[in-house]
PDB file of C-alpha atoms in Angstrom:
ATOM      1  CA  MET Y   1       0.175 -10.247 -27.441  1.00 34.00           C
ATOM      2  CA  THR Y   2       3.694  -9.687 -26.091  1.00 43.00           C
ATOM      3  CA  ALA Y   3       4.514  -9.856 -22.397  1.00 42.00           C
ATOM      4  CA  ALA Y   4       5.312  -6.129 -22.406  1.00 43.00           C
ATOM      5  CA  VAL Y   5       1.931  -5.226 -23.917  1.00 40.00           C
ATOM      6  CA  THR Y   6       0.134  -7.561 -21.504  1.00 42.00           C
ATOM      7  CA  ALA Y   7       1.903  -6.006 -18.508  1.00 44.00           C
ATOM      8  CA  ALA Y   8       1.129  -2.480 -19.607  1.00 44.00           C
ATOM      9  CA  ALA Y   9      -2.523  -3.293 -20.332  1.00 42.00           C
ATOM     10  CA  THR Y  10      -2.997  -4.944 -16.950  1.00 40.00           C
ATOM     11  CA  ALA Y  11      -1.477  -2.012 -15.065  1.00 41.00           C
ATOM     12  CA  ALA Y  12      -3.463   0.527 -17.060  1.00 43.00           C
ATOM     13  CA  ALA Y  13      -6.838  -0.977 -16.155  1.00 50.00           C
ATOM     14  CA  THR Y  14      -7.278   0.715 -12.753  1.00 87.00           C
ATOM     15  CA  ARG Y  15      -4.269   2.899 -12.134  1.00 97.00           C
ATOM     16  CA  VAL Y  16      -3.706   4.989  -9.025  1.00 98.00           C
ATOM     17  CA  ASP Y  17      -1.764   8.233  -9.079  1.00 98.00           C
ATOM     18  CA  ALA Y  18      -0.260   8.360  -5.590  1.00 98.00           C
ATOM     19  CA  HIS Y  19       0.972  11.951  -5.784  1.00 98.00           C
ATOM     20  CA  HIS Y  20      -0.504  15.063  -7.347  1.00 98.00           C
ATOM     21  CA  HIS Y  21      -1.287  18.637  -6.351  1.00 98.00           C
ATOM     22  CA  LEU Y  22      -3.857  21.372  -6.942  1.00 98.00           C
ATOM     23  CA  TRP Y  23      -3.788  25.081  -6.231  1.00 98.00           C
ATOM     24  CA  ASP Y  24      -5.843  28.240  -6.660  1.00 97.00           C
ATOM     25  CA  LEU Y  25      -3.664  31.361  -6.624  1.00 97.00           C
ATOM     26  CA  SER Y  26      -6.626  33.608  -5.833  1.00 96.00           C
ATOM     27  CA  ARG Y  27      -7.241  31.754  -2.590  1.00 94.00           C
ATOM     28  CA  ARG Y  28      -3.697  31.039  -1.523  1.00 94.00           C
ATOM     29  CA  PRO Y  29      -0.569  32.628  -3.078  1.00 93.00           C
ATOM     30  CA  GLN Y  30       2.234  30.239  -3.966  1.00 95.00           C
ATOM     31  CA  THR Y  31       5.424  32.255  -3.589  1.00 96.00           C
ATOM     32  CA  TRP Y  32       7.532  29.257  -4.596  1.00 97.00           C
ATOM     33  CA  LEU Y  33       6.124  29.745  -8.094  1.00 98.00           C
ATOM     34  CA  ASP Y  34       7.478  33.294  -8.395  1.00 97.00           C
ATOM     35  CA  PRO Y  35      10.899  32.516  -9.975  1.00 97.00           C
ATOM     36  CA  PRO Y  36      10.944  32.844 -13.789  1.00 97.00           C
ATOM     37  CA  GLU Y  37      11.725  29.159 -14.266  1.00 96.00           C
ATOM     38  CA  MET Y  38       8.354  28.304 -12.714  1.00 97.00           C
ATOM     39  CA  ALA Y  39       6.343  30.478 -15.119  1.00 97.00           C
ATOM     40  CA  LEU Y  40       4.858  27.479 -16.933  1.00 97.00           C
ATOM     41  CA  ILE Y  41       2.954  26.360 -13.827  1.00 98.00           C
ATOM     42  CA  HIS Y  42       2.359  29.803 -12.304  1.00 98.00           C
ATOM     43  CA  ARG Y  43      -1.421  29.558 -12.738  1.00 98.00           C
ATOM     44  CA  ASP Y  44      -4.397  27.821 -11.183  1.00 98.00           C
ATOM     45  CA  PHE Y  45      -4.714  24.044 -11.397  1.00 98.00           C
ATOM     46  CA  ALA Y  46      -8.128  22.624 -10.572  1.00 98.00           C
ATOM     47  CA  LEU Y  47      -9.531  19.128 -10.370  1.00 98.00           C
ATOM     48  CA  SER Y  48     -11.050  19.571 -13.826  1.00 97.00           C
ATOM     49  CA  ASP Y  49      -7.551  20.271 -15.193  1.00 98.00           C
ATOM     50  CA  TYR Y  50      -6.302  17.091 -13.556  1.00 98.00           C
ATOM     51  CA  ALA Y  51      -9.128  15.131 -15.181  1.00 97.00           C
ATOM     52  CA  SER Y  52      -8.022  16.440 -18.570  1.00 98.00           C
ATOM     53  CA  ALA Y  53      -4.369  15.634 -17.830  1.00 98.00           C
ATOM     54  CA  THR Y  54      -5.145  12.026 -16.897  1.00 97.00           C
ATOM     55  CA  ALA Y  55      -7.508  11.317 -19.797  1.00 95.00           C
ATOM     56  CA  GLY Y  56      -6.487   8.122 -21.551  1.00 94.00           C
ATOM     57  CA  THR Y  57      -3.910   7.135 -18.919  1.00 96.00           C
ATOM     58  CA  GLY Y  58      -6.090   4.626 -17.060  1.00 96.00           C
ATOM     59  CA  ILE Y  59      -5.782   6.605 -13.826  1.00 97.00           C
ATOM     60  CA  GLY Y  60      -9.047   6.320 -11.941  1.00 96.00           C
ATOM     61  CA  ARG Y  61      -8.052   7.172  -8.373  1.00 97.00           C
ATOM     62  CA  SER Y  62      -5.532   9.527  -6.855  1.00 98.00           C
ATOM     63  CA  VAL Y  63      -3.887  10.833  -3.705  1.00 98.00           C
ATOM     64  CA  LEU Y  64      -3.981  14.629  -3.385  1.00 98.00           C
ATOM     65  CA  VAL Y  65      -0.890  15.917  -1.566  1.00 98.00           C
ATOM     66  CA  GLN Y  66      -0.444  19.157   0.375  1.00 98.00           C
ATOM     67  CA  VAL Y  67       1.487  22.009  -1.192  1.00 98.00           C
ATOM     68  CA  LEU Y  68       1.830  24.563   1.609  1.00 98.00           C
ATOM     69  CA  PRO Y  69       2.368  24.290   5.376  1.00 97.00           C
ATOM     70  CA  ASP Y  70      -1.199  25.395   5.944  1.00 97.00           C
ATOM     71  CA  ALA Y  71      -3.843  23.401   7.823  1.00 96.00           C
ATOM     72  CA  GLU Y  72      -6.601  25.359   6.088  1.00 97.00           C
ATOM     73  CA  GLU Y  73      -5.333  24.100   2.725  1.00 98.00           C
ATOM     74  CA  THR Y  74      -5.626  20.565   4.098  1.00 98.00           C
ATOM     75  CA  ARG Y  75      -9.234  21.193   5.157  1.00 98.00           C
ATOM     76  CA  GLU Y  76     -10.041  22.509   1.689  1.00 98.00           C
ATOM     77  CA  PHE Y  77      -8.454  19.458   0.075  1.00 98.00           C
ATOM     78  CA  LEU Y  78     -10.450  17.115   2.300  1.00 98.00           C
ATOM     79  CA  ALA Y  79     -13.709  18.840   1.418  1.00 98.00           C
ATOM     80  CA  LEU Y  80     -12.788  18.723  -2.267  1.00 98.00           C
ATOM     81  CA  ALA Y  81     -11.964  15.025  -2.037  1.00 98.00           C
ATOM     82  CA  ALA Y  82     -15.310  14.311  -0.399  1.00 97.00           C
ATOM     83  CA  GLY Y  83     -17.064  15.534  -3.531  1.00 96.00           C
ATOM     84  CA  SER Y  84     -14.699  13.869  -6.002  1.00 96.00           C
ATOM     85  CA  ARG Y  85     -14.956  10.474  -7.668  1.00 94.00           C
ATOM     86  CA  THR Y  86     -11.203  10.495  -8.329  1.00 96.00           C
ATOM     87  CA  VAL Y  87      -9.446  11.729  -5.184  1.00 98.00           C
ATOM     88  CA  ALA Y  88      -9.456   8.707  -2.888  1.00 97.00           C
ATOM     89  CA  GLY Y  89      -7.137  10.060  -0.210  1.00 98.00           C
ATOM     90  CA  VAL Y  90      -5.419  13.220   1.006  1.00 98.00           C
ATOM     91  CA  VAL Y  91      -1.940  13.715   2.431  1.00 98.00           C
ATOM     92  CA  GLY Y  92      -2.252  16.930   4.381  1.00 98.00           C
ATOM     93  CA  TRP Y  93      -0.146  19.137   6.605  1.00 98.00           C
ATOM     94  CA  ALA Y  94      -0.049  19.631  10.349  1.00 98.00           C
ATOM     95  CA  ASP Y  95       2.628  21.145  12.569  1.00 98.00           C
ATOM     96  CA  LEU Y  96       4.496  18.128  13.911  1.00 98.00           C
ATOM     97  CA  THR Y  97       6.048  20.184  16.690  1.00 98.00           C
ATOM     98  CA  ARG Y  98       2.839  21.477  18.297  1.00 97.00           C
ATOM     99  CA  PRO Y  99       2.134  19.927  21.722  1.00 97.00           C
ATOM    100  CA  ASP Y 100      -1.549  19.425  20.879  1.00 97.00           C
ATOM    101  CA  LEU Y 101      -0.913  17.704  17.547  1.00 98.00           C
ATOM    102  CA  ALA Y 102      -3.167  14.777  18.477  1.00 98.00           C
ATOM    103  CA  ASP Y 103      -6.067  17.202  18.884  1.00 98.00           C
ATOM    104  CA  GLU Y 104      -5.279  18.881  15.566  1.00 97.00           C
ATOM    105  CA  LEU Y 105      -5.217  15.538  13.746  1.00 98.00           C
ATOM    106  CA  ALA Y 106      -8.515  14.591  15.361  1.00 98.00           C
ATOM    107  CA  ALA Y 107     -10.009  17.932  14.270  1.00 97.00           C
ATOM    108  CA  LEU Y 108      -8.871  17.354  10.696  1.00 98.00           C
ATOM    109  CA  ALA Y 109     -10.376  13.869  10.730  1.00 97.00           C
ATOM    110  CA  ALA Y 110     -13.659  15.313  12.009  1.00 97.00           C
ATOM    111  CA  SER Y 111     -13.820  18.064   9.375  1.00 97.00           C
ATOM    112  CA  PRO Y 112     -15.826  17.694   6.129  1.00 97.00           C
ATOM    113  CA  GLY Y 113     -14.143  14.950   4.126  1.00 98.00           C
ATOM    114  CA  GLY Y 114     -11.903  14.131   7.080  1.00 98.00           C
ATOM    115  CA  ALA Y 115     -12.448  10.410   6.628  1.00 97.00           C
ATOM    116  CA  LEU Y 116     -10.251  10.702   3.528  1.00 98.00           C
ATOM    117  CA  LEU Y 117      -7.212  11.963   5.445  1.00 98.00           C
ATOM    118  CA  ARG Y 118      -4.567   9.313   4.869  1.00 98.00           C
ATOM    119  CA  GLY Y 119      -1.267  10.957   5.719  1.00 98.00           C
ATOM    120  CA  ILE Y 120       0.715  13.989   6.818  1.00 98.00           C
ATOM    121  CA  ARG Y 121       3.652  15.667   5.093  1.00 98.00           C
ATOM    122  CA  HIS Y 122       6.026  18.466   6.000  1.00 98.00           C
ATOM    123  CA  LEU Y 123       8.341  20.258   3.557  1.00 98.00           C
ATOM    124  CA  VAL Y 124      11.476  18.911   5.214  1.00 98.00           C
ATOM    125  CA  GLN Y 125      13.447  19.671   2.040  1.00 98.00           C
ATOM    126  CA  GLY Y 126      13.135  23.352   2.925  1.00 97.00           C
ATOM    127  CA  GLU Y 127      14.482  23.011   6.472  1.00 98.00           C
ATOM    128  CA  SER Y 128      17.994  24.415   6.918  1.00 97.00           C
ATOM    129  CA  ASP Y 129      18.807  21.870   9.616  1.00 98.00           C
ATOM    130  CA  PRO Y 130      19.719  18.593   7.858  1.00 97.00           C
ATOM    131  CA  ARG Y 131      18.808  16.759  11.067  1.00 98.00           C
ATOM    132  CA  TRP Y 132      15.386  18.356  11.503  1.00 98.00           C
ATOM    133  CA  LEU Y 133      13.724  14.947  11.478  1.00 98.00           C
ATOM    134  CA  ALA Y 134      15.894  13.850  14.409  1.00 98.00           C
ATOM    135  CA  ARG Y 135      14.539  16.556  16.735  1.00 98.00           C
ATOM    136  CA  ASP Y 136      12.726  15.242  19.807  1.00 98.00           C
ATOM    137  CA  ASP Y 137       9.633  17.381  19.172  1.00 98.00           C
ATOM    138  CA  VAL Y 138       9.429  16.222  15.562  1.00 98.00           C
ATOM    139  CA  ARG Y 139       9.685  12.552  16.490  1.00 98.00           C
ATOM    140  CA  ARG Y 140       7.069  13.028  19.201  1.00 98.00           C
ATOM    141  CA  GLY Y 141       4.807  14.412  16.485  1.00 98.00           C
ATOM    142  CA  LEU Y 142       5.545  11.504  14.177  1.00 98.00           C
ATOM    143  CA  ARG Y 143       4.472   9.106  16.908  1.00 98.00           C
ATOM    144  CA  GLN Y 144       1.199  11.012  17.152  1.00 98.00           C
ATOM    145  CA  VAL Y 145       0.748  10.620  13.385  1.00 98.00           C
ATOM    146  CA  ALA Y 146       1.167   6.868  13.805  1.00 98.00           C
ATOM    147  CA  ALA Y 147      -1.254   6.796  16.736  1.00 98.00           C
ATOM    148  CA  ALA Y 148      -3.844   8.523  14.546  1.00 98.00           C
ATOM    149  CA  GLY Y 149      -3.575   5.690  12.005  1.00 98.00           C
ATOM    150  CA  LEU Y 150      -1.956   7.885   9.352  1.00 98.00           C
ATOM    151  CA  VAL Y 151       1.164   7.501   7.227  1.00 98.00           C
ATOM    152  CA  TYR Y 152       3.923  10.078   6.854  1.00 98.00           C
ATOM    153  CA  ASP Y 153       5.256  11.261   3.503  1.00 98.00           C
ATOM    154  CA  LEU Y 154       8.998  11.935   3.591  1.00 98.00           C
ATOM    155  CA  LEU Y 155       9.955  14.915   1.429  1.00 98.00           C
ATOM    156  CA  VAL Y 156      13.723  15.103   1.804  1.00 98.00           C
ATOM    157  CA  LEU Y 157      16.855  15.792  -0.212  1.00 98.00           C
ATOM    158  CA  PRO Y 158      19.795  13.375  -0.388  1.00 98.00           C
ATOM    159  CA  HIS Y 159      21.782  15.135   2.342  1.00 98.00           C
ATOM    160  CA  GLN Y 160      18.803  14.735   4.692  1.00 98.00           C
ATOM    161  CA  LEU Y 161      18.571  10.966   4.202  1.00 98.00           C
ATOM    162  CA  PRO Y 162      20.838  10.037   7.156  1.00 98.00           C
ATOM    163  CA  ALA Y 163      18.455  11.749   9.597  1.00 98.00           C
ATOM    164  CA  ALA Y 164      15.501  10.175   7.782  1.00 98.00           C
ATOM    165  CA  ILE Y 165      17.018   6.700   8.171  1.00 98.00           C
ATOM    166  CA  GLU Y 166      17.587   7.242  11.895  1.00 98.00           C
ATOM    167  CA  THR Y 167      14.056   8.533  12.321  1.00 98.00           C
ATOM    168  CA  VAL Y 168      12.458   5.639  10.469  1.00 98.00           C
ATOM    169  CA  ARG Y 169      14.298   3.290  12.809  1.00 98.00           C
ATOM    170  CA  ALA Y 170      13.297   5.332  15.856  1.00 98.00           C
ATOM    171  CA  VAL Y 171       9.583   5.288  14.967  1.00 98.00           C
ATOM    172  CA  PRO Y 172       8.989   1.739  13.709  1.00 98.00           C
ATOM    173  CA  GLU Y 173       5.254   1.916  14.335  1.00 98.00           C
ATOM    174  CA  LEU Y 174       4.822   4.564  11.610  1.00 98.00           C
ATOM    175  CA  THR Y 175       4.611   3.847   7.882  1.00 98.00           C
ATOM    176  CA  PHE Y 176       6.811   6.243   5.907  1.00 98.00           C
ATOM    177  CA  VAL Y 177       6.438   6.972   2.199  1.00 99.00           C
ATOM    178  CA  LEU Y 178       9.480   8.465   0.466  1.00 99.00           C
ATOM    179  CA  ASP Y 179       8.491  11.128  -2.049  1.00 98.00           C
ATOM    180  CA  HIS Y 180      10.398  11.547  -5.319  1.00 98.00           C
ATOM    181  CA  LEU Y 181      13.112   9.050  -4.222  1.00 98.00           C
ATOM    182  CA  ALA Y 182      14.637  11.940  -2.207  1.00 98.00           C
ATOM    183  CA  LYS Y 183      15.290  13.880  -5.433  1.00 98.00           C
ATOM    184  CA  PRO Y 184      18.463  12.165  -6.667  1.00 98.00           C
ATOM    185  CA  PRO Y 185      21.057  14.145  -8.689  1.00 97.00           C
ATOM    186  CA  ILE Y 186      19.912  12.800 -12.057  1.00 97.00           C
ATOM    187  CA  ALA Y 187      21.046  15.826 -14.051  1.00 95.00           C
ATOM    188  CA  SER Y 188      24.660  15.248 -12.990  1.00 95.00           C
ATOM    189  CA  GLY Y 189      24.460  11.479 -13.440  1.00 95.00           C
ATOM    190  CA  GLU Y 190      25.781  10.795  -9.932  1.00 96.00           C
ATOM    191  CA  LEU Y 191      24.511   7.767  -8.038  1.00 97.00           C
ATOM    192  CA  ASP Y 192      26.536   7.797  -4.826  1.00 96.00           C
ATOM    193  CA  PRO Y 193      26.096   8.456  -1.976  1.00 98.00           C
ATOM    194  CA  TRP Y 194      22.372   8.656  -2.786  1.00 98.00           C
ATOM    195  CA  ALA Y 195      22.094   5.022  -3.905  1.00 98.00           C
ATOM    196  CA  GLY Y 196      23.706   3.649  -0.756  1.00 98.00           C
ATOM    197  CA  LEU Y 197      21.457   5.751   1.462  1.00 98.00           C
ATOM    198  CA  ILE Y 198      18.379   4.600  -0.427  1.00 98.00           C
ATOM    199  CA  GLY Y 199      19.470   1.018   0.222  1.00 98.00           C
ATOM    200  CA  GLU Y 200      19.777   1.739   3.948  1.00 98.00           C
ATOM    201  CA  LEU Y 201      16.374   3.379   4.067  1.00 98.00           C
ATOM    202  CA  ALA Y 202      14.713   0.568   2.130  1.00 98.00           C
ATOM    203  CA  ALA Y 203      16.161  -1.990   4.550  1.00 98.00           C
ATOM    204  CA  GLU Y 204      13.626  -0.742   7.089  1.00 98.00           C
ATOM    205  CA  PRO Y 205      10.308  -2.569   6.581  1.00 98.00           C
ATOM    206  CA  ASN Y 206       8.143   0.453   7.467  1.00 98.00           C
ATOM    207  CA  VAL Y 207       9.163   2.417   4.351  1.00 98.00           C
ATOM    208  CA  THR Y 208       7.697   2.493   0.853  1.00 98.00           C
ATOM    209  CA  ALA Y 209       8.543   4.930  -1.941  1.00 98.00           C
ATOM    210  CA  LYS Y 210       7.082   6.764  -4.900  1.00 98.00           C
ATOM    211  CA  LEU Y 211       8.372   6.756  -8.443  1.00 98.00           C
ATOM    212  CA  SER Y 212       7.579  10.440  -8.805  1.00 98.00           C
ATOM    213  CA  GLY Y 213       9.239  13.771  -9.418  1.00 98.00           C
ATOM    214  CA  LEU Y 214      12.196  12.310 -11.287  1.00 98.00           C
ATOM    215  CA  ILE Y 215      11.880  14.090 -14.615  1.00 98.00           C
ATOM    216  CA  THR Y 216      12.096  17.495 -12.960  1.00 97.00           C
ATOM    217  CA  GLU Y 217      15.420  16.415 -11.445  1.00 97.00           C
ATOM    218  CA  ALA Y 218      16.776  15.190 -14.790  1.00 96.00           C
ATOM    219  CA  GLY Y 219      17.244  18.416 -16.726  1.00 84.00           C
ATOM    220  CA  ASP Y 220      15.656  19.719 -19.910  1.00 82.00           C
ATOM    221  CA  ASP Y 221      16.956  17.014 -22.257  1.00 88.00           C
ATOM    222  CA  TRP Y 222      16.103  13.945 -20.158  1.00 95.00           C
ATOM    223  CA  ASP Y 223      15.261  10.578 -21.635  1.00 96.00           C
ATOM    224  CA  ALA Y 224      14.416   7.179 -20.212  1.00 97.00           C
ATOM    225  CA  ALA Y 225      18.058   6.103 -20.345  1.00 96.00           C
ATOM    226  CA  ALA Y 226      19.038   8.916 -17.971  1.00 96.00           C
ATOM    227  CA  LEU Y 227      16.385   7.819 -15.483  1.00 98.00           C
ATOM    228  CA  ARG Y 228      17.001   4.084 -15.713  1.00 98.00           C
ATOM    229  CA  PRO Y 229      19.902   3.804 -13.209  1.00 98.00           C
ATOM    230  CA  TYR Y 230      17.864   5.604 -10.541  1.00 98.00           C
ATOM    231  CA  VAL Y 231      14.721   3.576 -11.129  1.00 98.00           C
ATOM    232  CA  ASP Y 232      16.822   0.402 -11.056  1.00 98.00           C
ATOM    233  CA  VAL Y 233      18.257   1.418  -7.656  1.00 98.00           C
ATOM    234  CA  ALA Y 234      14.707   1.878  -6.358  1.00 98.00           C
ATOM    235  CA  LEU Y 235      13.548  -1.448  -7.779  1.00 98.00           C
ATOM    236  CA  ASP Y 236      16.518  -3.288  -6.279  1.00 98.00           C
ATOM    237  CA  ALA Y 237      16.080  -1.597  -2.904  1.00 98.00           C
ATOM    238  CA  PHE Y 238      12.303  -1.619  -2.469  1.00 98.00           C
ATOM    239  CA  GLY Y 239      10.937  -4.079  -5.000  1.00 98.00           C
ATOM    240  CA  PRO Y 240       7.716  -3.349  -6.925  1.00 97.00           C
ATOM    241  CA  ARG Y 241       5.453  -4.147  -3.974  1.00 98.00           C
ATOM    242  CA  ARG Y 242       6.922  -1.266  -2.001  1.00 98.00           C
ATOM    243  CA  LEU Y 243       6.902   1.215  -4.886  1.00 98.00           C
ATOM    244  CA  MET Y 244       4.041   3.294  -6.247  1.00 98.00           C
ATOM    245  CA  PHE Y 245       3.566   5.552  -9.245  1.00 98.00           C
ATOM    246  CA  GLY Y 246       3.089   9.274  -8.654  1.00 98.00           C
ATOM    247  CA  SER Y 247       2.694  11.899 -11.355  1.00 98.00           C
ATOM    248  CA  ASP Y 248       3.729  14.945  -9.294  1.00 98.00           C
ATOM    249  CA  TRP Y 249       1.321  16.834 -11.559  1.00 98.00           C
ATOM    250  CA  PRO Y 250       1.311  19.740 -12.270  1.00 98.00           C
ATOM    251  CA  VAL Y 251       4.967  20.156 -11.231  1.00 98.00           C
ATOM    252  CA  CYS Y 252       5.859  17.472 -13.797  1.00 98.00           C
ATOM    253  CA  LEU Y 253       4.769  19.877 -16.537  1.00 98.00           C
ATOM    254  CA  LEU Y 254       8.086  21.669 -16.095  1.00 97.00           C
ATOM    255  CA  ALA Y 255       9.740  18.676 -17.756  1.00 97.00           C
ATOM    256  CA  GLY Y 256       7.009  16.736 -19.536  1.00 96.00           C
ATOM    257  CA  SER Y 257       3.372  15.712 -19.531  1.00 97.00           C
ATOM    258  CA  LEU Y 258       1.635  13.367 -17.123  1.00 98.00           C
ATOM    259  CA  PRO Y 259       0.967  10.788 -19.879  1.00 98.00           C
ATOM    260  CA  LEU Y 260       4.612  10.903 -20.949  1.00 97.00           C
ATOM    261  CA  TRP Y 261       5.805  10.246 -17.397  1.00 98.00           C
ATOM    262  CA  SER Y 262       3.316   7.404 -16.975  1.00 97.00           C
ATOM    263  CA  GLU Y 263       4.431   5.832 -20.254  1.00 97.00           C
ATOM    264  CA  THR Y 264       8.085   6.251 -19.283  1.00 98.00           C
ATOM    265  CA  VAL Y 265       7.593   4.459 -15.971  1.00 98.00           C
ATOM    266  CA  SER Y 266       5.772   1.616 -17.756  1.00 97.00           C
ATOM    267  CA  ALA Y 267       8.618   1.293 -20.244  1.00 97.00           C
ATOM    268  CA  LEU Y 268      11.287   1.312 -17.521  1.00 98.00           C
ATOM    269  CA  LEU Y 269       9.463  -1.392 -15.579  1.00 98.00           C
ATOM    270  CA  THR Y 270       9.133  -3.510 -18.726  1.00 97.00           C
ATOM    271  CA  ASP Y 271      12.807  -3.033 -19.582  1.00 96.00           C
ATOM    272  CA  ALA Y 272      13.666  -4.192 -16.062  1.00 96.00           C
ATOM    273  CA  GLY Y 273      11.851  -7.459 -16.708  1.00 96.00           C
ATOM    274  CA  LEU Y 274       8.920  -6.850 -14.370  1.00 96.00           C
ATOM    275  CA  THR Y 275       5.824  -8.993 -14.701  1.00 96.00           C
ATOM    276  CA  ALA Y 276       2.222  -7.910 -15.149  1.00 96.00           C
ATOM    277  CA  ALA Y 277       1.707  -8.389 -11.408  1.00 96.00           C
ATOM    278  CA  ASP Y 278       4.708  -6.141 -10.712  1.00 97.00           C
ATOM    279  CA  HIS Y 279       3.287  -3.436 -12.964  1.00 97.00           C
ATOM    280  CA  GLU Y 280      -0.012  -3.686 -11.128  1.00 97.00           C
ATOM    281  CA  ALA Y 281       1.772  -3.294  -7.796  1.00 98.00           C
ATOM    282  CA  VAL Y 282       3.514  -0.091  -8.871  1.00 98.00           C
ATOM    283  CA  PHE Y 283       0.485   1.379 -10.593  1.00 98.00           C
ATOM    284  CA  ARG Y 284      -2.248   0.254  -8.207  1.00 97.00           C
ATOM    285  CA  THR Y 285      -1.910  -2.176  -5.341  1.00 97.00           C
ATOM    286  CA  THR Y 286       0.968  -0.620  -3.371  1.00 98.00           C
ATOM    287  CA  ALA Y 287      -0.751   2.759  -3.144  1.00 98.00           C
ATOM    288  CA  THR Y 288      -4.116   1.140  -2.453  1.00 98.00           C
ATOM    289  CA  ARG Y 289      -2.640  -0.816   0.452  1.00 98.00           C
ATOM    290  CA  VAL Y 290      -0.431   1.869   1.971  1.00 98.00           C
ATOM    291  CA  TYR Y 291      -2.973   4.688   1.746  1.00 98.00           C
ATOM    292  CA  ARG Y 292      -5.969   2.415   2.424  1.00 97.00           C
ATOM    293  CA  LEU Y 293      -7.801   3.593  -0.644  1.00 96.00           C
ATOM    294  CA  GLU Y 294     -11.359   2.450  -1.214  1.00 80.00           C
ATOM    295  CA  GLY Y 295     -13.568   2.183  -4.250  1.00 58.00           C
TER     296      GLY Y 295
END
């Protein structure tokens, strides 16, 4: 058996998907799905659909991530996770700027399934202020997230990385997880200034990152070669023990299937010379450690 096959087999044994979504349009409209280019995923996606999408991939546990800035959605996700054998943790939403955030986080933790709350995320990418993360009220909220024993998922665009770097340094007690590598400009093939900013962010020890969401940034005719420079930047900056695989399903369907993305990540890691232990870190142990997943 070749080293590449051994590495892939080891990683596939108990894989963790550190980033996926679900939604029910009858319960909660998703206006971001209204543009014509989103038509492919403008429908309901349930946990049973996710089970079908992950069949044969080796994924046995997952982290369900908020979609809307809606605390009720988070409560629904927690209750769903409590009855699931797959969802091992939830990254929910709470208003970081509210003065009583600590009480809100405690209420979420006390709700059905609340023991599975592992992190908080805000859609910073949609904020018009590129320095939103640097606001005093936001950083006060981030400190409350840390005090609650939760992590914070960073959903930012490249131009928001400077404020993210400053904030990570200002709140060293909080573990940050960078989603989608800050959505680099893969379609244009540009690396800088994104690559340099990723290096600065990764220099802070309280940050990990997800290999997720990249194919939807790559354009319709993407291939592994187009992604390789960006994955290599992440590997050089974070190393495999601070990286985790995320499918970004069902959003990934806009550019490819979940199995295809999983296979592509495996191939890119193998091409980069990573060992079986490195594969296992990206596909299992990093997410298990950072999100404190059980089972």
